[in-house]
Amino acid sequence: MNETLTSINELMQKGNMAEVVRLSQVAIDEGSTSTDILNALLSGMSVVGVKFKNNEVFVPEVLMAARAMNGGLDVIKPLLEAEGVESIGKVVIGTVQGDLHDIGKNLVSMMMVGAGFEVIDLGVNVTPEKYVNALIESKAQLICMYALLTTTMVNMKKVIEALEESGLRDTVKVMIGGAPVTEKFAIEIGADKYAKDASSAADEARKLIAV
Ligand code: B1M
């Protein structure tokens, strides 16, 4: 990691959004790739995650770090999305009900746009009804669900049940992801696919809807 990337990593951990945004642009101007900057941000967030777990930092600090991370992601967003020109399909994405985490979802969303999908992002704390209504409105081919809490990942099953109840399950593929989610869990709840990270989510999406 060069000096700018190291600073991005450290300032992200400190929650200094303005500097992370400024330095992310500096890094691009210096020739760093979007992946270099993404890795600096992700490794910074891993450190914050460990400190959070060990009670060395608390929710306000983590929130500031998350804002700084989202600020950096916004700067590299055009680079991550640059490859997608024509829409190859529609994807509805959201963080499931009860869960307010959104960084991983935003990353998956950017990678999907980069892979050529039109993304309808429902945000966080998304109820099963909201997923169903978005599907009816958009006629998307894929629903992506994200959860970071062991207590909210169970709500993914409720979305699949709501799709079944509304007779729409056969019209759409369902992919799930997020730190506590596993392939085994995906099979258990009847999802079509589990993806471990944002770039494999985009690859798997292409395979799932066969483009
Ligand atoms: Co939260 N939090 N948090 N938090 N937080 C975790 C998840 C936790 C593991 C921390 C810890 O204890 N070590 C823990 C969960 C424990 C558990 O459930 N077992 C936790 C907790 C407990 C909580 C609260 C309950 C704390 C409290 O209030 N006491 C609370 C819950 C609020 C709620 O949601 N109702 C809470 C709140 C928060 C903040 C608001 C402060 C903030 C979120 C801000 C935001 O998102 N805008 C926050 C953060 C930042 C974290 C950590 C530190 C970082 C999460 C993150 O963004 N990682 C996290 C610890 C950790 O993960 N190490 C933690 C970076 C992100 C890129 O990774 O989301 O995993 P991730 O995404 C990955 C993959 O999972 C995958 O791709 C990405 C990488 O390419 N992926 C997909 C993601 N989505 C996918 C979808 C796919 C496929 C792949 O297909 C659809």
PDB file of C-alpha atoms and ligand atoms in Angstrom:
ATOM      1  CA  MET A   1       0.000   0.000   0.000  1.00  0.00           C
ATOM      2  CA  ASN A   2       1.448   3.406  -0.939  1.00  0.00           C
ATOM      3  CA  GLU A   3       1.335   6.446   1.357  1.00  0.00           C
ATOM      4  CA  THR A   4      -2.013   7.754   0.088  1.00  0.00           C
ATOM      5  CA  LEU A   5      -3.681   4.353   0.409  1.00  0.00           C
ATOM      6  CA  THR A   6      -2.265   3.901   3.912  1.00  0.00           C
ATOM      7  CA  SER A   7      -3.682   7.312   4.879  1.00  0.00           C
ATOM      8  CA  ILE A   8      -7.082   6.387   3.424  1.00  0.00           C
ATOM      9  CA  ASN A   9      -7.026   3.206   5.500  1.00  0.00           C
ATOM     10  CA  GLU A  10      -6.094   5.028   8.729  1.00  0.00           C
ATOM     11  CA  LEU A  11      -8.388   8.031   8.256  1.00  0.00           C
ATOM     12  CA  MET A  12     -11.299   5.741   7.429  1.00  0.00           C
ATOM     13  CA  GLN A  13     -10.796   3.983  10.759  1.00  0.00           C
ATOM     14  CA  LYS A  14     -10.864   7.396  12.456  1.00  0.00           C
ATOM     15  CA  GLY A  15     -14.089   8.293  10.643  1.00  0.00           C
ATOM     16  CA  ASN A  16     -12.633  11.284   8.806  1.00  0.00           C
ATOM     17  CA  MET A  17     -14.979  11.269   5.842  1.00  0.00           C
ATOM     18  CA  ALA A  18     -13.830  14.559   4.280  1.00  0.00           C
ATOM     19  CA  GLU A  19     -10.203  13.414   4.128  1.00  0.00           C
ATOM     20  CA  VAL A  20     -11.120   9.913   2.907  1.00  0.00           C
ATOM     21  CA  VAL A  21     -13.142  11.463   0.084  1.00  0.00           C
ATOM     22  CA  ARG A  22     -10.325  13.899  -0.805  1.00  0.00           C
ATOM     23  CA  LEU A  23      -7.582  11.270  -0.649  1.00  0.00           C
ATOM     24  CA  SER A  24      -9.593   8.719  -2.644  1.00  0.00           C
ATOM     25  CA  GLN A  25      -9.628  11.239  -5.495  1.00  0.00           C
ATOM     26  CA  VAL A  26      -5.891  11.896  -4.970  1.00  0.00           C
ATOM     27  CA  ALA A  27      -5.259   8.127  -5.155  1.00  0.00           C
ATOM     28  CA  ILE A  28      -7.175   7.912  -8.451  1.00  0.00           C
ATOM     29  CA  ASP A  29      -5.165  10.852  -9.827  1.00  0.00           C
ATOM     30  CA  GLU A  30      -1.957   9.108  -8.733  1.00  0.00           C
ATOM     31  CA  GLY A  31      -2.928   6.015 -10.719  1.00  0.00           C
ATOM     32  CA  SER A  32      -4.317   3.722  -8.033  1.00  0.00           C
ATOM     33  CA  THR A  33      -7.065   1.420  -9.288  1.00  0.00           C
ATOM     34  CA  SER A  34     -10.555   1.229  -7.798  1.00  0.00           C
ATOM     35  CA  THR A  35      -9.562  -2.194  -6.402  1.00  0.00           C
ATOM     36  CA  ASP A  36      -6.515  -0.684  -4.611  1.00  0.00           C
ATOM     37  CA  ILE A  37      -8.722   1.938  -2.963  1.00  0.00           C
ATOM     38  CA  LEU A  38     -11.460  -0.581  -2.196  1.00  0.00           C
ATOM     39  CA  ASN A  39      -8.922  -2.872  -0.504  1.00  0.00           C
ATOM     40  CA  ALA A  40      -7.574   0.027   1.588  1.00  0.00           C
ATOM     41  CA  LEU A  41     -11.134   0.822   2.716  1.00  0.00           C
ATOM     42  CA  LEU A  42     -12.088  -2.821   3.333  1.00  0.00           C
ATOM     43  CA  SER A  43      -8.989  -3.595   5.396  1.00  0.00           C
ATOM     44  CA  GLY A  44      -9.615  -0.427   7.446  1.00  0.00           C
ATOM     45  CA  MET A  45     -13.174  -1.617   8.117  1.00  0.00           C
ATOM     46  CA  SER A  46     -11.879  -5.065   9.181  1.00  0.00           C
ATOM     47  CA  VAL A  47      -9.730  -3.374  11.845  1.00  0.00           C
ATOM     48  CA  VAL A  48     -12.765  -1.379  13.023  1.00  0.00           C
ATOM     49  CA  GLY A  49     -14.780  -4.623  13.135  1.00  0.00           C
ATOM     50  CA  VAL A  50     -12.226  -6.328  15.379  1.00  0.00           C
ATOM     51  CA  LYS A  51     -12.002  -3.276  17.676  1.00  0.00           C
ATOM     52  CA  PHE A  52     -15.823  -3.133  17.852  1.00  0.00           C
ATOM     53  CA  LYS A  53     -15.955  -6.790  18.844  1.00  0.00           C
ATOM     54  CA  ASN A  54     -13.303  -6.236  21.535  1.00  0.00           C
ATOM     55  CA  ASN A  55     -15.120  -3.169  22.914  1.00  0.00           C
ATOM     56  CA  GLU A  56     -12.212  -0.903  21.964  1.00  0.00           C
ATOM     57  CA  VAL A  57     -14.541   1.275  19.853  1.00  0.00           C
ATOM     58  CA  PHE A  58     -18.309   1.749  20.119  1.00  0.00           C
ATOM     59  CA  VAL A  59     -21.313   2.396  17.837  1.00  0.00           C
ATOM     60  CA  PRO A  60     -20.684   6.155  17.289  1.00  0.00           C
ATOM     61  CA  GLU A  61     -17.085   5.526  16.142  1.00  0.00           C
ATOM     62  CA  VAL A  62     -18.182   2.633  13.935  1.00  0.00           C
ATOM     63  CA  LEU A  63     -20.894   4.815  12.422  1.00  0.00           C
ATOM     64  CA  MET A  64     -18.350   7.540  11.630  1.00  0.00           C
ATOM     65  CA  ALA A  65     -16.034   4.939  10.063  1.00  0.00           C
ATOM     66  CA  ALA A  66     -18.955   3.583   8.030  1.00  0.00           C
ATOM     67  CA  ARG A  67     -19.796   7.086   6.778  1.00  0.00           C
ATOM     68  CA  ALA A  68     -16.161   7.593   5.789  1.00  0.00           C
ATOM     69  CA  MET A  69     -16.178   4.217   4.027  1.00  0.00           C
ATOM     70  CA  ASN A  70     -19.367   5.086   2.118  1.00  0.00           C
ATOM     71  CA  GLY A  71     -17.768   8.460   1.204  1.00  0.00           C
ATOM     72  CA  GLY A  72     -14.747   6.651  -0.282  1.00  0.00           C
ATOM     73  CA  LEU A  73     -17.020   4.179  -2.088  1.00  0.00           C
ATOM     74  CA  ASP A  74     -18.919   7.083  -3.661  1.00  0.00           C
ATOM     75  CA  VAL A  75     -15.653   8.396  -5.132  1.00  0.00           C
ATOM     76  CA  ILE A  76     -14.737   5.058  -6.732  1.00  0.00           C
ATOM     77  CA  LYS A  77     -18.328   4.287  -7.727  1.00  0.00           C
ATOM     78  CA  PRO A  78     -17.953   5.660 -11.296  1.00  0.00           C
ATOM     79  CA  LEU A  79     -14.855   3.476 -11.792  1.00  0.00           C
ATOM     80  CA  LEU A  80     -16.528   0.342 -10.445  1.00  0.00           C
ATOM     81  CA  GLU A  81     -19.585   0.978 -12.576  1.00  0.00           C
ATOM     82  CA  ALA A  82     -17.730   2.069 -15.710  1.00  0.00           C
ATOM     83  CA  GLU A  83     -17.859  -1.256 -17.542  1.00  0.00           C
ATOM     84  CA  GLY A  84     -21.630  -1.642 -17.588  1.00  0.00           C
ATOM     85  CA  VAL A  85     -23.047   0.145 -20.601  1.00  0.00           C
ATOM     86  CA  GLU A  86     -26.236  -1.577 -21.679  1.00  0.00           C
ATOM     87  CA  SER A  87     -28.627  -3.099 -19.169  1.00  0.00           C
ATOM     88  CA  ILE A  88     -28.438  -6.900 -19.242  1.00  0.00           C
ATOM     89  CA  GLY A  89     -31.195  -7.381 -16.656  1.00  0.00           C
ATOM     90  CA  LYS A  90     -32.878  -5.924 -13.597  1.00  0.00           C
ATOM     91  CA  VAL A  91     -31.904  -6.610 -10.003  1.00  0.00           C
ATOM     92  CA  VAL A  92     -33.794  -5.625  -6.855  1.00  0.00           C
ATOM     93  CA  ILE A  93     -31.467  -5.330  -3.852  1.00  0.00           C
ATOM     94  CA  GLY A  94     -31.962  -4.480  -0.196  1.00  0.00           C
ATOM     95  CA  THR A  95     -30.892  -5.107   3.386  1.00  0.00           C
ATOM     96  CA  VAL A  96     -33.523  -7.243   5.088  1.00  0.00           C
ATOM     97  CA  GLN A  97     -35.973  -6.112   7.755  1.00  0.00           C
ATOM     98  CA  GLY A  98     -34.453  -5.148  11.115  1.00  0.00           C
ATOM     99  CA  ASP A  99     -30.970  -4.643   9.692  1.00  0.00           C
ATOM    100  CA  LEU A 100     -29.465  -1.195   9.098  1.00  0.00           C
ATOM    101  CA  HIS A 101     -26.044  -2.223   7.713  1.00  0.00           C
ATOM    102  CA  ASP A 102     -25.588  -1.108   4.117  1.00  0.00           C
ATOM    103  CA  ILE A 103     -21.915  -0.965   3.127  1.00  0.00           C
ATOM    104  CA  GLY A 104     -21.743  -4.506   1.719  1.00  0.00           C
ATOM    105  CA  LYS A 105     -25.069  -3.995  -0.060  1.00  0.00           C
ATOM    106  CA  ASN A 106     -23.831  -0.740  -1.618  1.00  0.00           C
ATOM    107  CA  LEU A 107     -20.716  -2.536  -2.812  1.00  0.00           C
ATOM    108  CA  VAL A 108     -22.708  -5.401  -4.325  1.00  0.00           C
ATOM    109  CA  SER A 109     -24.975  -2.840  -5.971  1.00  0.00           C
ATOM    110  CA  MET A 110     -22.001  -1.034  -7.558  1.00  0.00           C
ATOM    111  CA  MET A 111     -20.502  -4.296  -8.826  1.00  0.00           C
ATOM    112  CA  MET A 112     -23.878  -5.261 -10.307  1.00  0.00           C
ATOM    113  CA  VAL A 113     -24.113  -1.934 -12.137  1.00  0.00           C
ATOM    114  CA  GLY A 114     -20.516  -2.488 -13.297  1.00  0.00           C
ATOM    115  CA  ALA A 115     -21.526  -5.904 -14.634  1.00  0.00           C
ATOM    116  CA  GLY A 116     -24.302  -4.260 -16.665  1.00  0.00           C
ATOM    117  CA  PHE A 117     -27.394  -4.712 -14.512  1.00  0.00           C
ATOM    118  CA  GLU A 118     -30.033  -2.087 -13.787  1.00  0.00           C
ATOM    119  CA  VAL A 119     -30.213  -2.016  -9.978  1.00  0.00           C
ATOM    120  CA  ILE A 120     -33.266  -1.046  -7.956  1.00  0.00           C
ATOM    121  CA  ASP A 121     -31.874  -0.401  -4.473  1.00  0.00           C
ATOM    122  CA  LEU A 122     -34.555  -0.544  -1.764  1.00  0.00           C
ATOM    123  CA  GLY A 123     -32.171   0.581   0.988  1.00  0.00           C
ATOM    124  CA  VAL A 124     -32.105  -0.909   4.484  1.00  0.00           C
ATOM    125  CA  ASN A 125     -34.711  -2.470   6.785  1.00  0.00           C
ATOM    126  CA  VAL A 126     -36.694  -3.770   3.807  1.00  0.00           C
ATOM    127  CA  THR A 127     -39.911  -5.647   4.609  1.00  0.00           C
ATOM    128  CA  PRO A 128     -41.007  -8.720   2.616  1.00  0.00           C
ATOM    129  CA  GLU A 129     -43.936  -6.666   1.229  1.00  0.00           C
ATOM    130  CA  LYS A 130     -41.543  -4.030  -0.097  1.00  0.00           C
ATOM    131  CA  TYR A 131     -39.485  -6.672  -1.949  1.00  0.00           C
ATOM    132  CA  VAL A 132     -42.669  -8.156  -3.434  1.00  0.00           C
ATOM    133  CA  ASN A 133     -44.016  -4.748  -4.513  1.00  0.00           C
ATOM    134  CA  ALA A 134     -40.665  -3.778  -6.062  1.00  0.00           C
ATOM    135  CA  LEU A 135     -40.632  -7.040  -7.988  1.00  0.00           C
ATOM    136  CA  ILE A 136     -44.172  -6.476  -9.288  1.00  0.00           C
ATOM    137  CA  GLU A 137     -43.286  -2.923 -10.360  1.00  0.00           C
ATOM    138  CA  SER A 138     -39.892  -3.651 -11.908  1.00  0.00           C
ATOM    139  CA  LYS A 139     -40.337  -7.220 -13.231  1.00  0.00           C
ATOM    140  CA  ALA A 140     -36.732  -7.814 -12.138  1.00  0.00           C
ATOM    141  CA  GLN A 141     -35.105 -11.189 -12.855  1.00  0.00           C
ATOM    142  CA  LEU A 142     -33.149 -11.279  -9.594  1.00  0.00           C
ATOM    143  CA  ILE A 143     -33.688 -10.349  -5.943  1.00  0.00           C
ATOM    144  CA  CYS A 144     -30.571  -9.828  -3.803  1.00  0.00           C
ATOM    145  CA  MET A 145     -30.845  -9.841  -0.037  1.00  0.00           C
ATOM    146  CA  TYR A 146     -28.180  -8.697   2.407  1.00  0.00           C
ATOM    147  CA  ALA A 147     -27.963  -9.179   6.190  1.00  0.00           C
ATOM    148  CA  LEU A 148     -25.113  -8.700   8.672  1.00  0.00           C
ATOM    149  CA  LEU A 149     -26.823  -9.792  11.860  1.00  0.00           C
ATOM    150  CA  THR A 150     -27.496 -13.371  12.914  1.00  0.00           C
ATOM    151  CA  THR A 151     -30.813 -12.073  14.250  1.00  0.00           C
ATOM    152  CA  THR A 152     -31.918 -10.604  10.894  1.00  0.00           C
ATOM    153  CA  MET A 153     -30.651 -13.194   8.401  1.00  0.00           C
ATOM    154  CA  VAL A 154     -33.726 -15.283   9.301  1.00  0.00           C
ATOM    155  CA  ASN A 155     -35.872 -12.561   7.709  1.00  0.00           C
ATOM    156  CA  MET A 156     -34.530 -13.628   4.305  1.00  0.00           C
ATOM    157  CA  LYS A 157     -36.725 -16.717   4.586  1.00  0.00           C
ATOM    158  CA  LYS A 158     -39.762 -14.490   5.169  1.00  0.00           C
ATOM    159  CA  VAL A 159     -39.103 -12.735   1.853  1.00  0.00           C
ATOM    160  CA  ILE A 160     -38.961 -16.086   0.035  1.00  0.00           C
ATOM    161  CA  GLU A 161     -42.205 -17.110   1.746  1.00  0.00           C
ATOM    162  CA  ALA A 162     -43.825 -13.813   0.695  1.00  0.00           C
ATOM    163  CA  LEU A 163     -42.725 -14.455  -2.911  1.00  0.00           C
ATOM    164  CA  GLU A 164     -44.258 -17.932  -2.736  1.00  0.00           C
ATOM    165  CA  GLU A 165     -47.506 -16.611  -1.230  1.00  0.00           C
ATOM    166  CA  SER A 166     -47.837 -14.000  -3.969  1.00  0.00           C
ATOM    167  CA  GLY A 167     -47.224 -16.616  -6.682  1.00  0.00           C
ATOM    168  CA  LEU A 168     -44.063 -14.863  -7.884  1.00  0.00           C
ATOM    169  CA  ARG A 169     -41.361 -17.252  -6.671  1.00  0.00           C
ATOM    170  CA  ASP A 170     -40.997 -18.984 -10.060  1.00  0.00           C
ATOM    171  CA  THR A 171     -40.576 -15.671 -11.896  1.00  0.00           C
ATOM    172  CA  VAL A 172     -37.415 -14.578 -10.095  1.00  0.00           C
ATOM    173  CA  LYS A 173     -34.044 -15.880  -8.875  1.00  0.00           C
ATOM    174  CA  VAL A 174     -33.008 -15.133  -5.300  1.00  0.00           C
ATOM    175  CA  MET A 175     -29.419 -14.541  -4.196  1.00  0.00           C
ATOM    176  CA  ILE A 176     -28.325 -13.895  -0.614  1.00  0.00           C
ATOM    177  CA  GLY A 177     -25.132 -12.729   1.078  1.00  0.00           C
ATOM    178  CA  GLY A 178     -23.551 -10.942   4.027  1.00  0.00           C
ATOM    179  CA  ALA A 179     -21.046 -11.977   6.677  1.00  0.00           C
ATOM    180  CA  PRO A 180     -23.163 -14.449   8.715  1.00  0.00           C
ATOM    181  CA  VAL A 181     -24.809 -16.021   5.652  1.00  0.00           C
ATOM    182  CA  THR A 182     -23.567 -19.358   4.260  1.00  0.00           C
ATOM    183  CA  GLU A 183     -24.243 -21.611   1.318  1.00  0.00           C
ATOM    184  CA  LYS A 184     -25.861 -24.110   3.696  1.00  0.00           C
ATOM    185  CA  PHE A 185     -28.240 -21.408   4.970  1.00  0.00           C
ATOM    186  CA  ALA A 186     -29.103 -20.446   1.382  1.00  0.00           C
ATOM    187  CA  ILE A 187     -30.087 -24.045   0.610  1.00  0.00           C
ATOM    188  CA  GLU A 188     -32.064 -24.317   3.875  1.00  0.00           C
ATOM    189  CA  ILE A 189     -34.238 -21.279   3.135  1.00  0.00           C
ATOM    190  CA  GLY A 190     -34.702 -22.076  -0.562  1.00  0.00           C
ATOM    191  CA  ALA A 191     -32.586 -19.298  -2.088  1.00  0.00           C
ATOM    192  CA  ASP A 192     -31.119 -19.984  -5.536  1.00  0.00           C
ATOM    193  CA  LYS A 193     -27.623 -18.758  -4.755  1.00  0.00           C
ATOM    194  CA  TYR A 194     -25.234 -17.619  -2.049  1.00  0.00           C
ATOM    195  CA  ALA A 195     -22.331 -15.313  -2.941  1.00  0.00           C
ATOM    196  CA  LYS A 196     -19.409 -14.721  -0.614  1.00  0.00           C
ATOM    197  CA  ASP A 197     -18.344 -11.277  -1.837  1.00  0.00           C
ATOM    198  CA  ALA A 198     -19.460  -8.421  -4.047  1.00  0.00           C
ATOM    199  CA  SER A 199     -17.572  -9.392  -7.177  1.00  0.00           C
ATOM    200  CA  SER A 200     -18.652 -13.032  -7.069  1.00  0.00           C
ATOM    201  CA  ALA A 201     -22.222 -11.769  -6.487  1.00  0.00           C
ATOM    202  CA  ALA A 202     -22.034  -9.950  -9.836  1.00  0.00           C
ATOM    203  CA  ASP A 203     -20.520 -13.023 -11.568  1.00  0.00           C
ATOM    204  CA  GLU A 204     -23.141 -15.326 -10.110  1.00  0.00           C
ATOM    205  CA  ALA A 205     -25.903 -12.896 -11.111  1.00  0.00           C
ATOM    206  CA  ARG A 206     -24.796 -13.116 -14.735  1.00  0.00           C
ATOM    207  CA  LYS A 207     -24.806 -16.919 -14.561  1.00  0.00           C
ATOM    208  CA  LEU A 208     -28.158 -17.072 -12.755  1.00  0.00           C
ATOM    209  CA  ILE A 209     -30.007 -15.100 -15.370  1.00  0.00           C
ATOM    210  CA  ALA A 210     -27.862 -16.597 -18.150  1.00  0.00           C
ATOM    211  CA  VAL A 211     -26.536 -13.566 -19.951  1.00  0.00           C
TER     212      VAL A 211
HETATM  213 CO1  B1M B   1     -22.716  -3.532  13.191  1.00  0.00          CO
HETATM  214  N1  B1M B   1     -22.374  -5.401  13.713  1.00  0.00           N
HETATM  215  N2  B1M B   1     -24.126  -3.435  14.523  1.00  0.00           N
HETATM  216  N3  B1M B   1     -22.758  -1.654  12.741  1.00  0.00           N
HETATM  217  N4  B1M B   1     -21.081  -3.774  12.296  1.00  0.00           N
HETATM  218  C1  B1M B   1     -21.395  -6.143  12.935  1.00  0.00           C
HETATM  219  C2  B1M B   1     -22.062  -6.835  11.737  1.00  0.00           C
HETATM  220  C3  B1M B   1     -20.789  -7.169  13.976  1.00  0.00           C
HETATM  221  C4  B1M B   1     -20.247  -8.482  13.366  1.00  0.00           C
HETATM  222  C5  B1M B   1     -19.739  -6.448  14.861  1.00  0.00           C
HETATM  223  C6  B1M B   1     -19.122  -7.341  15.912  1.00  0.00           C
HETATM  224  O1  B1M B   1     -19.706  -7.590  16.925  1.00  0.00           O
HETATM  225  N5  B1M B   1     -17.962  -7.821  15.632  1.00  0.00           N
HETATM  226  C7  B1M B   1     -22.065  -7.393  14.897  1.00  0.00           C
HETATM  227  C8  B1M B   1     -23.004  -8.531  14.466  1.00  0.00           C
HETATM  228  C9  B1M B   1     -22.934  -9.722  15.416  1.00  0.00           C
HETATM  229  C10 B1M B   1     -23.859 -10.790  14.980  1.00  0.00           C
HETATM  230  O2  B1M B   1     -24.960 -10.624  14.542  1.00  0.00           O
HETATM  231  N6  B1M B   1     -23.383 -12.000  15.133  1.00  0.00           N
HETATM  232  C11 B1M B   1     -22.743  -6.028  14.779  1.00  0.00           C
HETATM  233  C12 B1M B   1     -23.681  -5.534  15.723  1.00  0.00           C
HETATM  234  C13 B1M B   1     -23.898  -6.395  16.954  1.00  0.00           C
HETATM  235  C14 B1M B   1     -24.371  -4.321  15.534  1.00  0.00           C
HETATM  236  C15 B1M B   1     -25.425  -3.689  16.461  1.00  0.00           C
HETATM  237  C16 B1M B   1     -26.476  -4.657  17.041  1.00  0.00           C
HETATM  238  C17 B1M B   1     -24.652  -2.930  17.581  1.00  0.00           C
HETATM  239  C18 B1M B   1     -25.473  -2.265  18.628  1.00  0.00           C
HETATM  240  O3  B1M B   1     -26.313  -1.461  18.361  1.00  0.00           O
HETATM  241  N7  B1M B   1     -25.217  -2.670  19.833  1.00  0.00           N
HETATM  242  C19 B1M B   1     -26.092  -2.640  15.542  1.00  0.00           C
HETATM  243  C20 B1M B   1     -27.272  -3.213  14.744  1.00  0.00           C
HETATM  244  C21 B1M B   1     -28.059  -2.161  14.024  1.00  0.00           C
HETATM  245  C22 B1M B   1     -29.063  -2.785  13.063  1.00  0.00           C
HETATM  246  O4  B1M B   1     -28.726  -3.129  11.954  1.00  0.00           O
HETATM  247  N8  B1M B   1     -30.300  -2.958  13.500  1.00  0.00           N
HETATM  248  C23 B1M B   1     -24.955  -2.342  14.618  1.00  0.00           C
HETATM  249  C24 B1M B   1     -24.758  -1.101  14.023  1.00  0.00           C
HETATM  250  C25 B1M B   1     -23.708  -0.790  13.195  1.00  0.00           C
HETATM  251  C26 B1M B   1     -23.428   0.624  12.677  1.00  0.00           C
HETATM  252  C27 B1M B   1     -24.708   1.401  12.346  1.00  0.00           C
HETATM  253  C28 B1M B   1     -22.670   1.374  13.729  1.00  0.00           C
HETATM  254  C29 B1M B   1     -22.488   0.326  11.455  1.00  0.00           C
HETATM  255  C30 B1M B   1     -23.238   0.151  10.107  1.00  0.00           C
HETATM  256  C31 B1M B   1     -23.191   1.382   9.247  1.00  0.00           C
HETATM  257  C32 B1M B   1     -23.619   1.084   7.830  1.00  0.00           C
HETATM  258  O5  B1M B   1     -23.662  -0.037   7.348  1.00  0.00           O
HETATM  259  N9  B1M B   1     -23.956   2.162   7.152  1.00  0.00           N
HETATM  260  C33 B1M B   1     -21.928  -1.063  11.816  1.00  0.00           C
HETATM  261  C34 B1M B   1     -20.766  -1.625  11.216  1.00  0.00           C
HETATM  262  C35 B1M B   1     -20.006  -0.748  10.254  1.00  0.00           C
HETATM  263  C36 B1M B   1     -20.331  -2.962  11.499  1.00  0.00           C
HETATM  264  C37 B1M B   1     -19.013  -3.663  11.098  1.00  0.00           C
HETATM  265  C38 B1M B   1     -17.911  -3.081  11.965  1.00  0.00           C
HETATM  266  C39 B1M B   1     -18.585  -3.557   9.637  1.00  0.00           C
HETATM  267  C40 B1M B   1     -19.633  -4.004   8.628  1.00  0.00           C
HETATM  268  C41 B1M B   1     -19.208  -3.654   7.217  1.00  0.00           C
HETATM  269  O6  B1M B   1     -19.732  -2.733   6.636  1.00  0.00           O
HETATM  270  N10 B1M B   1     -18.204  -4.374   6.656  1.00  0.00           N
HETATM  271  C42 B1M B   1     -19.350  -5.178  11.430  1.00  0.00           C
HETATM  272  C43 B1M B   1     -18.146  -6.003  11.822  1.00  0.00           C
HETATM  273  C44 B1M B   1     -17.579  -6.767  10.656  1.00  0.00           C
HETATM  274  O7  B1M B   1     -18.252  -7.076   9.688  1.00  0.00           O
HETATM  275  N11 B1M B   1     -16.341  -7.119  10.756  1.00  0.00           N
HETATM  276  C45 B1M B   1     -20.510  -5.063  12.322  1.00  0.00           C
HETATM  277  C46 B1M B   1     -17.649  -4.105   5.332  1.00  0.00           C
HETATM  278  C47 B1M B   1     -18.540  -4.744   4.262  1.00  0.00           C
HETATM  279  C48 B1M B   1     -17.954  -4.461   2.880  1.00  0.00           C
HETATM  280  O8  B1M B   1     -18.554  -6.143   4.479  1.00  0.00           O
HETATM  281  O9  B1M B   1     -21.067  -6.221   4.748  1.00  0.00           O
HETATM  282  O10 B1M B   1     -19.711  -8.320   5.081  1.00  0.00           O
HETATM  283  P1  B1M B   1     -19.896  -7.023   4.372  1.00  0.00           P
HETATM  284  O11 B1M B   1     -20.043  -7.320   2.814  1.00  0.00           O
HETATM  285  C49 B1M B   1     -19.190  -8.252   2.152  1.00  0.00           C
HETATM  286  C50 B1M B   1     -19.754  -9.682   2.061  1.00  0.00           C
HETATM  287  O12 B1M B   1     -20.565 -10.032   3.141  1.00  0.00           O
HETATM  288  C51 B1M B   1     -20.414  -9.712   0.707  1.00  0.00           C
HETATM  289  O13 B1M B   1     -19.728  -8.750  -0.071  1.00  0.00           O
HETATM  290  C52 B1M B   1     -19.029  -7.807   0.733  1.00  0.00           C
HETATM  291  C53 B1M B   1     -17.546  -7.830   0.370  1.00  0.00           C
HETATM  292  O14 B1M B   1     -17.317  -7.810  -0.991  1.00  0.00           O
HETATM  293  N12 B1M B   1     -21.830  -9.390   0.607  1.00  0.00           N
HETATM  294  C54 B1M B   1     -22.669  -9.991  -0.267  1.00  0.00           C
HETATM  295  C55 B1M B   1     -22.511  -8.459   1.212  1.00  0.00           C
HETATM  296  N13 B1M B   1     -23.761  -8.451   0.774  1.00  0.00           N
HETATM  297  C56 B1M B   1     -23.888  -9.382  -0.124  1.00  0.00           C
HETATM  298  C57 B1M B   1     -24.979  -9.748  -0.911  1.00  0.00           C
HETATM  299  C58 B1M B   1     -24.806 -10.776  -1.811  1.00  0.00           C
HETATM  300  C59 B1M B   1     -23.588 -11.374  -1.921  1.00  0.00           C
HETATM  301  C60 B1M B   1     -22.499 -11.002  -1.157  1.00  0.00           C
HETATM  302  O15 B1M B   1     -25.790 -11.236  -2.594  1.00  0.00           O
HETATM  303  C61 B1M B   1     -27.053 -10.716  -2.474  1.00  0.00           C
END
